[in-house]
mmCIF file of C-alpha atoms in Angstrom:
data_model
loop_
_atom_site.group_PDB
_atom_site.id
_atom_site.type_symbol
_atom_site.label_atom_id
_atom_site.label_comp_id
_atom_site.label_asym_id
_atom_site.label_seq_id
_atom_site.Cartn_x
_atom_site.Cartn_y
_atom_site.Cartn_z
ATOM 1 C CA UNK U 13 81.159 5.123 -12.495
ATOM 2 C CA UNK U 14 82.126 2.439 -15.555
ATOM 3 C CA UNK U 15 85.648 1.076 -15.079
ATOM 4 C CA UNK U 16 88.254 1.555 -17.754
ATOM 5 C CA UNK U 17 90.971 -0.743 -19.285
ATOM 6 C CA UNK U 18 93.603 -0.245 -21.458
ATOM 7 C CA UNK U 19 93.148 -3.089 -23.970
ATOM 8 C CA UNK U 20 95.607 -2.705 -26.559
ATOM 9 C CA UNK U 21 98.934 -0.996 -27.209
ATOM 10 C CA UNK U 22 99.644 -0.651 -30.990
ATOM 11 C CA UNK U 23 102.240 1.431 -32.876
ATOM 12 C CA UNK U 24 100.136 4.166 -33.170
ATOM 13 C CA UNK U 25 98.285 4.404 -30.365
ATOM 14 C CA UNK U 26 96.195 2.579 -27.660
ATOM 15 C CA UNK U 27 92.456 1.274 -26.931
ATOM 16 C CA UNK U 28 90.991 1.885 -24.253
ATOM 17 C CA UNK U 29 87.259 0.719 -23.291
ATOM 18 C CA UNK U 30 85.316 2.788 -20.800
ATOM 19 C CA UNK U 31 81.389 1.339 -19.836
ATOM 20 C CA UNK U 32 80.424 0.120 -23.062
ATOM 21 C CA UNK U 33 82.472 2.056 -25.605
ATOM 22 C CA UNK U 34 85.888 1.404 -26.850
ATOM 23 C CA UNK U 35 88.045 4.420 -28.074
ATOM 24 C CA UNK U 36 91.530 5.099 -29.650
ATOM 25 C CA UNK U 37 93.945 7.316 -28.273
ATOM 26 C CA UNK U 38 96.183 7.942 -31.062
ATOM 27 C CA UNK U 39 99.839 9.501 -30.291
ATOM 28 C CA UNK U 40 99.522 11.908 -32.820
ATOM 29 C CA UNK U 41 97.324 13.430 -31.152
ATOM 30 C CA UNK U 42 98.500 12.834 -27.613
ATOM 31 C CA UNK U 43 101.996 13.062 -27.256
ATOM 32 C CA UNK U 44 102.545 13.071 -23.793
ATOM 33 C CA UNK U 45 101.765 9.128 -24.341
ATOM 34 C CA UNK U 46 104.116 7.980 -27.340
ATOM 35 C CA UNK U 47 107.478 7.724 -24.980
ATOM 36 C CA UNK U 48 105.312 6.520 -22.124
ATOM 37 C CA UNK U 49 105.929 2.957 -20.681
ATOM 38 C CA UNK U 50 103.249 0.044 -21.077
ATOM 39 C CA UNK U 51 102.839 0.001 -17.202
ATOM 40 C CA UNK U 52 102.055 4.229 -17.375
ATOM 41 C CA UNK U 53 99.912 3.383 -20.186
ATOM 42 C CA UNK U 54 97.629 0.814 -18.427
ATOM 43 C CA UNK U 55 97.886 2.843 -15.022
ATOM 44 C CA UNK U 56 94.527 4.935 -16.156
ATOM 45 C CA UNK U 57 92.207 6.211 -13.370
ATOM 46 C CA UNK U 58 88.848 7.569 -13.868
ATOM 47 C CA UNK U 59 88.001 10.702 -12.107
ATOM 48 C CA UNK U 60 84.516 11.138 -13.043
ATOM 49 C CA UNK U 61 81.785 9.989 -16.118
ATOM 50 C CA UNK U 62 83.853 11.795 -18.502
ATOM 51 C CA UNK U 63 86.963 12.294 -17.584
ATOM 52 C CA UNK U 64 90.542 9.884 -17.496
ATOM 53 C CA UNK U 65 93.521 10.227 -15.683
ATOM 54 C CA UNK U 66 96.977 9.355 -16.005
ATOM 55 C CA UNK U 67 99.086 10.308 -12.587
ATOM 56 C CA UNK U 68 102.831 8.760 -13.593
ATOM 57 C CA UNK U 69 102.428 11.484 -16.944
ATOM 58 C CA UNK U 70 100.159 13.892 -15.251
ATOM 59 C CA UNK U 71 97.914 13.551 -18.197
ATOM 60 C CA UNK U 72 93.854 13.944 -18.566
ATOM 61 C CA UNK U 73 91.376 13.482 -21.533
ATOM 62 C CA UNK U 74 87.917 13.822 -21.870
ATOM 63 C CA UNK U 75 85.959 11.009 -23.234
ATOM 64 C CA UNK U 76 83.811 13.594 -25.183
ATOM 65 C CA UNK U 77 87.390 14.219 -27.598
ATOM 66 C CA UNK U 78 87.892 10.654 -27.997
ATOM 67 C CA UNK U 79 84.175 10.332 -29.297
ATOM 68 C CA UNK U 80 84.102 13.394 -31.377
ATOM 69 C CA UNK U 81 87.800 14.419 -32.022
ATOM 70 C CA UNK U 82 86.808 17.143 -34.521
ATOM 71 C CA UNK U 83 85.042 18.867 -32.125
ATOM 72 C CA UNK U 84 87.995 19.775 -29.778
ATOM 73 C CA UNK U 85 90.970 20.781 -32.143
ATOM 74 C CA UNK U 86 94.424 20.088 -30.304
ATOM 75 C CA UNK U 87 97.110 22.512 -31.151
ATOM 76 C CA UNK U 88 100.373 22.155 -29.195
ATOM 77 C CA UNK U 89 102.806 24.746 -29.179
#
């Protein structure tokens, strides 16, 4: 399994590099992490190949929506 590390926290969203790739986790797109601290933000697990964790905000993504965001449409009600 890669490791993964927060790298930077910017005003609208973070980086985070997983193996080889670096993606963007923007809050627009991922609420549950704009009113999060810095420490929740950098306390990412990784479950699997594909999959991160975030236990303080009980929050997942999938690496495959970071890579190819229009492929997996978020809608929030």
């Amino acid at each position: 399994m890669s490791a993964s590390e927060v790298t930077a926290i910017g005003p609208h969203g973070f980086w985070i590099i997983v193996g080889d790739a670096e993606y963007f986790v923007p809050f627009a797109d991922y609420p549950v992490f704009r009113a999060a601290s810095v420490t929740q933000i950098f306390a990412v697990q990784q479950l699997g190949p594909t999959q991160l964790h975030w236990p303080d905000l009980d929050a997942d993504v999938e690496l495959e929506a970071l890579a190819h965001p229009e492929r997996f449409p978020l809608v929030w009600h």
